[in-house]
GROMACS .gro file of C-alpha atoms in nm:
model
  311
    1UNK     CA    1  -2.096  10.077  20.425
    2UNK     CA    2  -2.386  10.034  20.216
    3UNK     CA    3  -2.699  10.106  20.360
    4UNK     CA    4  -3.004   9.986  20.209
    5UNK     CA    5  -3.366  10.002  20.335
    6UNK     CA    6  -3.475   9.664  20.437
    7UNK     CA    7  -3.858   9.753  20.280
    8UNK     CA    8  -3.936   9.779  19.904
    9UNK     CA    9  -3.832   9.969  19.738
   10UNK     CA   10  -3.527   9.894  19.738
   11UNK     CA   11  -3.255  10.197  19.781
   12UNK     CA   12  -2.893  10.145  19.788
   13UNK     CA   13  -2.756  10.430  19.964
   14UNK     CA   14  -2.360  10.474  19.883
   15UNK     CA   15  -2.150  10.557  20.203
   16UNK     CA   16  -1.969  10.915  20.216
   17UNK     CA   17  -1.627  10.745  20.172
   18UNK     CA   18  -1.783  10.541  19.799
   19UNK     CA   19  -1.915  10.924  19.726
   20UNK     CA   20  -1.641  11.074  19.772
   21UNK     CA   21  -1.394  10.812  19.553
   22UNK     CA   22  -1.676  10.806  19.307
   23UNK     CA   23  -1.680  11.132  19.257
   24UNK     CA   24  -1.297  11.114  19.214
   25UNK     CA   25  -1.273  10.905  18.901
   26UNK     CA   26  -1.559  11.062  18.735
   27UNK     CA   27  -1.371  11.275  18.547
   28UNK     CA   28  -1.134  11.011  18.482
   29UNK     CA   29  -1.438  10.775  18.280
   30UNK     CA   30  -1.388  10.833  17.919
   31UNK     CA   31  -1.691  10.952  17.682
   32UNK     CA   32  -1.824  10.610  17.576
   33UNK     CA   33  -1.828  10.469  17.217
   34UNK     CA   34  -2.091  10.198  17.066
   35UNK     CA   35  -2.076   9.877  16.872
   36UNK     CA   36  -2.379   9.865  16.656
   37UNK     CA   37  -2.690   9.940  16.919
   38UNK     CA   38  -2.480   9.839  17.223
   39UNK     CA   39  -2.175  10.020  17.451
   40UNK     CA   40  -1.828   9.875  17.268
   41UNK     CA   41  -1.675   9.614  17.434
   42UNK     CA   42  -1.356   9.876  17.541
   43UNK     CA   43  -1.565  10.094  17.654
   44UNK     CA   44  -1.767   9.823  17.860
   45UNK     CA   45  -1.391   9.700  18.023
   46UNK     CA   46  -1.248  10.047  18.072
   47UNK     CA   47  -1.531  10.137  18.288
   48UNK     CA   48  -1.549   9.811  18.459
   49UNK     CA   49  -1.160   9.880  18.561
   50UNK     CA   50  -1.237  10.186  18.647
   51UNK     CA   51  -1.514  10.094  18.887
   52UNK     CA   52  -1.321   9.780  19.038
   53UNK     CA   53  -1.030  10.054  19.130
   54UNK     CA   54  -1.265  10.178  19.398
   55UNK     CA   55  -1.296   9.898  19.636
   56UNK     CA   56  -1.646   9.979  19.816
   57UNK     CA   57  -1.788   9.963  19.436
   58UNK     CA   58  -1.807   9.585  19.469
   59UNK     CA   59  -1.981   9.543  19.758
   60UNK     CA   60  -2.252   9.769  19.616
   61UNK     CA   61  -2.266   9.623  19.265
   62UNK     CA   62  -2.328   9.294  19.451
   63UNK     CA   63  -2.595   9.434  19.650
   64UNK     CA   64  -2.733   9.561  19.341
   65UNK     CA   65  -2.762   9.274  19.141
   66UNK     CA   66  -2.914   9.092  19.470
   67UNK     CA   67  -3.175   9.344  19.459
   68UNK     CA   68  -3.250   9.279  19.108
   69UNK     CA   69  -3.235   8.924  19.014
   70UNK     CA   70  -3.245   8.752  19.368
   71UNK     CA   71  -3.501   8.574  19.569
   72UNK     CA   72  -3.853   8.832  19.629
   73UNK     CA   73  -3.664   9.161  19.420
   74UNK     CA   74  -3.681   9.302  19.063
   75UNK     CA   75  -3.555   9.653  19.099
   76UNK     CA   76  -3.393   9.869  19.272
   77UNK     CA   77  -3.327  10.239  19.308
   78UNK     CA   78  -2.937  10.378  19.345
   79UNK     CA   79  -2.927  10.692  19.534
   80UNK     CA   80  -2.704  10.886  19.321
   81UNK     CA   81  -2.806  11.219  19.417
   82UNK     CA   82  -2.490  11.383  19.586
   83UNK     CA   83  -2.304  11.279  19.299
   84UNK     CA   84  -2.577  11.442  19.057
   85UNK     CA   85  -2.521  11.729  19.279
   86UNK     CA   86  -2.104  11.735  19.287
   87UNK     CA   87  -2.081  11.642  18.914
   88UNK     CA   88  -2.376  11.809  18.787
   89UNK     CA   89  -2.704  11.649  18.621
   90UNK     CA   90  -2.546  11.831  18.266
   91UNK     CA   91  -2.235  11.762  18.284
   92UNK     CA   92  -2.109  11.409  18.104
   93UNK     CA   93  -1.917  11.292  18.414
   94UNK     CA   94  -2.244  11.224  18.585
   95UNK     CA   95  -2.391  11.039  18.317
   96UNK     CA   96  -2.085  10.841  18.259
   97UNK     CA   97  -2.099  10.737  18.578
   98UNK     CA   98  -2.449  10.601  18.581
   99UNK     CA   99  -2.356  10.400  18.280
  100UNK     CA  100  -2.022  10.231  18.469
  101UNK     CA  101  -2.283  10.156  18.749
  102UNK     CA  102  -2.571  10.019  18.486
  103UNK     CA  103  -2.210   9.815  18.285
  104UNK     CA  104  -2.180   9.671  18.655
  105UNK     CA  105  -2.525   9.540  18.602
  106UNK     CA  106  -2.585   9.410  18.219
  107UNK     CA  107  -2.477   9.591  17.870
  108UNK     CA  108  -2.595   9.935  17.802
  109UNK     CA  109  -2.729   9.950  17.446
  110UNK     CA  110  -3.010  10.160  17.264
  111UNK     CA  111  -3.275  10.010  17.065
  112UNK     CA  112  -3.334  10.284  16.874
  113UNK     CA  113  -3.076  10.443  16.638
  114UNK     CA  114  -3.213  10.771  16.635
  115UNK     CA  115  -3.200  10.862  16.983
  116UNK     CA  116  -2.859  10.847  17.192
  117UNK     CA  117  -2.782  10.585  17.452
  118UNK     CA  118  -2.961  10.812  17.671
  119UNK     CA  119  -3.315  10.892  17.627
  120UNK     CA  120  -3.456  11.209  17.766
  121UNK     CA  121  -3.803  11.167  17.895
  122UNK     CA  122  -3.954  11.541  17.976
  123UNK     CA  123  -4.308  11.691  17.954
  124UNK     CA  124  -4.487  11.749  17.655
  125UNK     CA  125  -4.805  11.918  17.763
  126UNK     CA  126  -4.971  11.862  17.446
  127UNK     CA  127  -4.854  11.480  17.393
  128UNK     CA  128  -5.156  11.179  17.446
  129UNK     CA  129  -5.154  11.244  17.861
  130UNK     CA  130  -5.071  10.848  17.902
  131UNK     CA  131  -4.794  10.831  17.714
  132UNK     CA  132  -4.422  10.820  17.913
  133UNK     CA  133  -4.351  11.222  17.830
  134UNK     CA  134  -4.737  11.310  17.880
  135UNK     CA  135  -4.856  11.447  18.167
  136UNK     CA  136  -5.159  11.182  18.284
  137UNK     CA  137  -5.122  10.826  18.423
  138UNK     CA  138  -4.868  10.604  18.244
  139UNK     CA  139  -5.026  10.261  18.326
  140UNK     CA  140  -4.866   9.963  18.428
  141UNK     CA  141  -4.638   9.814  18.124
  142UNK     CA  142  -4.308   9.673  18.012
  143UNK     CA  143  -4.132   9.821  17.764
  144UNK     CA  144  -4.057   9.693  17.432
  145UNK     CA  145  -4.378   9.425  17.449
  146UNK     CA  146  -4.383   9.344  17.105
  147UNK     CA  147  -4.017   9.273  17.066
  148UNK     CA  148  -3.899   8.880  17.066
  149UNK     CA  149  -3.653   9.019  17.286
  150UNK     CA  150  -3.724   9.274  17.496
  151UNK     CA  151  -3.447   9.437  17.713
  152UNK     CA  152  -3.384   9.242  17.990
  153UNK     CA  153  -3.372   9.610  18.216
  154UNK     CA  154  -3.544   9.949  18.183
  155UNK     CA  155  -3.385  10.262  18.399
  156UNK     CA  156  -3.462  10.587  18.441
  157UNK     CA  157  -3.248  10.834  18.621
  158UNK     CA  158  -3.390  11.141  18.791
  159UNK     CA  159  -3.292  11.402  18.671
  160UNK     CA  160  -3.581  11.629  18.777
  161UNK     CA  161  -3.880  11.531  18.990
  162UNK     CA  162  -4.236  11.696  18.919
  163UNK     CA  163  -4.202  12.033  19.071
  164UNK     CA  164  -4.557  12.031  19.150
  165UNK     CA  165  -4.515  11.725  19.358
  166UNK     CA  166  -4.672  11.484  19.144
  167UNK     CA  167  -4.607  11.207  18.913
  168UNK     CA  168  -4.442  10.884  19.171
  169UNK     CA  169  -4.309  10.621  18.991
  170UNK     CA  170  -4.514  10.286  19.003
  171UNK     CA  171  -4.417   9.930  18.978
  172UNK     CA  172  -4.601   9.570  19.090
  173UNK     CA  173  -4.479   9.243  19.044
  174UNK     CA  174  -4.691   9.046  18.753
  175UNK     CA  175  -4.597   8.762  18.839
  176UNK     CA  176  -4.755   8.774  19.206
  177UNK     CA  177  -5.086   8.942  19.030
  178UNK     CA  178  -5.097   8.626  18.747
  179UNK     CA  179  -5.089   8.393  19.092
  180UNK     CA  180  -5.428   8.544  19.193
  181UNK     CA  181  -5.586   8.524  18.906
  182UNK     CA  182  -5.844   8.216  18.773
  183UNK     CA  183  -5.699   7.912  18.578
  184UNK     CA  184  -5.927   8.065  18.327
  185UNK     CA  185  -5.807   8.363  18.331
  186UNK     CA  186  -5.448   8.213  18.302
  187UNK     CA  187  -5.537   8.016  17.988
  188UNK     CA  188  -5.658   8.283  17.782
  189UNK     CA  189  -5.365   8.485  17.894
  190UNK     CA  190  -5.161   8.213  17.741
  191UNK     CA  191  -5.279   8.174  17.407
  192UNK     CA  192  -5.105   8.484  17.099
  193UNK     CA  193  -5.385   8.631  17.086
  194UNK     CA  194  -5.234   9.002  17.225
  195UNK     CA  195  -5.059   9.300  17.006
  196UNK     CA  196  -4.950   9.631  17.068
  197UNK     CA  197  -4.762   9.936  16.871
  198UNK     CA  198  -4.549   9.927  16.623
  199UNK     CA  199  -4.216   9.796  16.511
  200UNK     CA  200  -4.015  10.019  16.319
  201UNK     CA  201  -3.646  10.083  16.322
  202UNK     CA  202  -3.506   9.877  16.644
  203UNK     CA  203  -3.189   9.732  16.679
  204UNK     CA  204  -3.129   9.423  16.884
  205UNK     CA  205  -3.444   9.337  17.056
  206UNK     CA  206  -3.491   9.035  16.763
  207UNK     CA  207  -3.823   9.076  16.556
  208UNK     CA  208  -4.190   9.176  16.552
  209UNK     CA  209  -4.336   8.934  16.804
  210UNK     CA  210  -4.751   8.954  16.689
  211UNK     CA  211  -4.970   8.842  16.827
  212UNK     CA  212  -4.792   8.729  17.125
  213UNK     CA  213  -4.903   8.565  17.436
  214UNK     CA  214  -4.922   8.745  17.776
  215UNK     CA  215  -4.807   8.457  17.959
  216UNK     CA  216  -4.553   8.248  17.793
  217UNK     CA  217  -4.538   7.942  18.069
  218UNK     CA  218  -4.164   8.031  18.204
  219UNK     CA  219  -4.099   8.045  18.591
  220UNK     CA  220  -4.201   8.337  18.754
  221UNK     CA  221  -3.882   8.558  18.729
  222UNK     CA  222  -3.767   8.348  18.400
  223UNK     CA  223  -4.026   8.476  18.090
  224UNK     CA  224  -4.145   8.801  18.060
  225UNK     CA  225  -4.505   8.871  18.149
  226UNK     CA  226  -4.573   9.070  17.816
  227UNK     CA  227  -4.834   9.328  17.908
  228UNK     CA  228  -4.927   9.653  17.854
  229UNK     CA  229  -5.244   9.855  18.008
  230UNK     CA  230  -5.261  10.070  17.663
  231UNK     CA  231  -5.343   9.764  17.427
  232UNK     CA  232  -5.666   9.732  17.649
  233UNK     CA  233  -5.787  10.090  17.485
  234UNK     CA  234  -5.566  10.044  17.157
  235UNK     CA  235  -5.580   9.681  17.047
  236UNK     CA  236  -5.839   9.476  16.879
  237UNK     CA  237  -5.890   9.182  17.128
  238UNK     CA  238  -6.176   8.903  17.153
  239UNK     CA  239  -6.422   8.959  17.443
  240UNK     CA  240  -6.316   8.727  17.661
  241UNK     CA  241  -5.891   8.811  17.611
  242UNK     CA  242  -5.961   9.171  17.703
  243UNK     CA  243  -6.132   9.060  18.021
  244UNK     CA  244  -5.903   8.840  18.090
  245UNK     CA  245  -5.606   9.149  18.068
  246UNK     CA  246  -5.811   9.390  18.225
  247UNK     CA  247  -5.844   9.155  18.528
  248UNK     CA  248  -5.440   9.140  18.531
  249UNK     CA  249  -5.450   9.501  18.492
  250UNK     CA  250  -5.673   9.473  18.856
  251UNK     CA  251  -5.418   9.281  19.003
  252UNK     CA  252  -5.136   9.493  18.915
  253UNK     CA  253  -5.275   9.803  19.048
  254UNK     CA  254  -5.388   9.612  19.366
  255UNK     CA  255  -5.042   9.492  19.421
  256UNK     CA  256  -4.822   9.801  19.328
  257UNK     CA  257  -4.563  10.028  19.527
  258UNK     CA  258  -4.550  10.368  19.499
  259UNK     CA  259  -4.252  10.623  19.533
  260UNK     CA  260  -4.080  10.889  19.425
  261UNK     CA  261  -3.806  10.956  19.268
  262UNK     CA  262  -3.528  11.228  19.367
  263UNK     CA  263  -3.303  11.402  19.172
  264UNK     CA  264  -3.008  11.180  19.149
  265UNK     CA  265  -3.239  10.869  19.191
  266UNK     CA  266  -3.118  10.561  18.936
  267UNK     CA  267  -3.431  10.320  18.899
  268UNK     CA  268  -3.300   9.991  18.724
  269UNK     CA  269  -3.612   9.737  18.634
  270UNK     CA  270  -3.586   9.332  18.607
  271UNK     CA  271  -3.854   9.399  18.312
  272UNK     CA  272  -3.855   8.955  18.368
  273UNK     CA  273  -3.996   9.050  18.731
  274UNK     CA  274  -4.168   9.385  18.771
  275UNK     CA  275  -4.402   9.602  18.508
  276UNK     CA  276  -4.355   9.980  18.572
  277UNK     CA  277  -4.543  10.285  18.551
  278UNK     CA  278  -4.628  10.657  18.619
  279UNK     CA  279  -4.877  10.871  18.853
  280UNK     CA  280  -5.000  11.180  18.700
  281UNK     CA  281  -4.826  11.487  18.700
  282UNK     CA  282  -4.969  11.746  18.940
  283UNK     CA  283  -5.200  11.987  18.734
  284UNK     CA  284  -5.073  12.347  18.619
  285UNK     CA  285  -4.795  12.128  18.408
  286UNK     CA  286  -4.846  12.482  18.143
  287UNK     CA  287  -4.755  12.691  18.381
  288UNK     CA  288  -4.389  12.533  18.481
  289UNK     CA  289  -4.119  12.643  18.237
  290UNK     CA  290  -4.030  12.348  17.971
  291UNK     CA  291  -3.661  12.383  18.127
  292UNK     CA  292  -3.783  12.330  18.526
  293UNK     CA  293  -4.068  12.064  18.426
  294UNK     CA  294  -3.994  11.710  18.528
  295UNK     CA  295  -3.708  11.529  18.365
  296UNK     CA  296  -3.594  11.147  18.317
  297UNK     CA  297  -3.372  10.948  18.163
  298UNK     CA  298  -3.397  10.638  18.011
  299UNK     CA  299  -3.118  10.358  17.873
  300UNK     CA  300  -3.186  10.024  17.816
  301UNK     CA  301  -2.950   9.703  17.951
  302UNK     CA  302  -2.885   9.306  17.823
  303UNK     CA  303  -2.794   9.055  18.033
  304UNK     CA  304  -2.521   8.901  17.943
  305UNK     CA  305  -2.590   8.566  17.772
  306UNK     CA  306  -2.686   8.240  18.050
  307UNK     CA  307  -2.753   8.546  18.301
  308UNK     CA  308  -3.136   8.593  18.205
  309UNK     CA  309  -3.112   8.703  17.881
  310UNK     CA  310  -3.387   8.582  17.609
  311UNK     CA  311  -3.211   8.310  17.345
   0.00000   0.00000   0.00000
């Protein structure tokens, strides 16, 4: 009934009969409320009954979290698009919808108080090119570096692909590209001798972690591989640190897979095994109307505690 590819990347495709009951009870998902930064605990159990009343849901949620915290995976991409399509990319049912799927997952909660639980990611023409709404390459990174406690998950949900054809999500495992470097290399990695951005304003991702080490000496799949490509151009670093990054930066990029997404598409991140990214945008990004230009959105998920979740 569930039919995912058996190559990265990994897409879940739901079965007509899932679609079909999905579609059913989205209406019947109520608008969610939040607790602080994160989805309120009623709102987290009404969708999860709401989900469990559709039997095929478990088999997929299962597959899901397989594809994100089991042996070889990190991420995985729910092909969501006929229900974009039946309940509408604008309309609330959809998006509750993804958020009963991400609940199925970890807790949905928003680091930033300003913005809502979802964060629209569009085109900004006129933004730095390599940031996430710019229109240039978004190099390999994990969101949230400088945090203590970084969400466990990043996801972004297609809402509109390039429609110049450009701009394919990117992702490579860091852990896999550490493995290849030097045992030089590692050790400078190692030491807190990294930064990056600011810290202003975030709810429940802990404190200001700077400097911070790249490599923290966890498992592979256990610590977070804090990296960023930008702190190579926008950070201070010794000689022989920057080297050391921009090597891992080599790896990455020699080890990444390349896709892209559809409308519908739900990308969900194991930010403790993968780094993500961005192709550019095609060029001519000025001459697409703001309201047909390439649209994301992003929400942010915590493991529940003794599942993966930082201490």
């Amino acid at each position: 009934m569930i039919q995912p590819d058996s190559r990265p990347p990994a897409f879940i495709n739901l079965s007509k009969e899932l679609e079909a009951a999905l579609i059913e009870i989205g209406g019947a998902l109520p608008a969610w409320d939040m607790a602080g930064s994160f989805l309120a605990d009623a709102t987290l159990k009404r969708y999860q009954a709401q989900m469990e009343s559709v039997p095929l849901v478990k088999e997929v949620a299962a597959t899901l979290r397989h594809a994100l915290t089991g042996e070889g995976g990190g991420y995985a991409v729910l092909r969501l698009g006929n229900l974009a399509k039946a309940l509408g990319t604008d309309d609330d049912r959809f998006l509750r919808l993804a958020t009963a799927f991400a609940a199925e997952v970890a807790v949905p909660f928003s680091p930033f108080p300003r913005w809502p639980l979802w964060k629209d990611i569009g085109v900004k023409v006129d933004k730095d090119p390599g940031k996430s709404s710019g229109i240039g390459y978004n190099a390999f990174h994990m969101d949230l570096v400088n945090a203590t406690r970084p969400p466990d998950y990043t996801t972004l949900l297609c809402v509109r692909p390039d429609p110049l054809g450009g701009g394919p999500s990117i992702l490579s495992d860091p852990h896999a590209a550490v493995a290849r470097l030097s045992e030089n290399s590692r050790a400078l990695l190692a030491k807190s001798a990294y930064h990056y951005g600011t810290f202003f304003d975030l709810h429940g991702v802990g404190e200001e972690y700077k400097p911070f080490p790249i490599l923290d000496g966890s498992d592979p799949g256990e610590g977070f591989v804090r990296f960023t490509a930008k702190m190579l151009e926008r950070s201070e670093l010794g000689q022989a640190h920057a080297d050391a990054a921009r090597e891992l930066a080599e790896e990455l990029v020699r080890g990444q897979v390349s896709f892209m997404l559809q409308p519908g598409d739900y990308l969900i991140v194991n930010q403790r095994r993968f780094l993500h990214g961005r192709e550019a945008l095609r060029s001519g990004q000025e001459t697409v109307p703001v309201a047909d230009r390439r649209l994301l959105l992003q929400m942010f998920l915590r493991a529940p505690t003794g599942a993966g979740s930082a201490a």
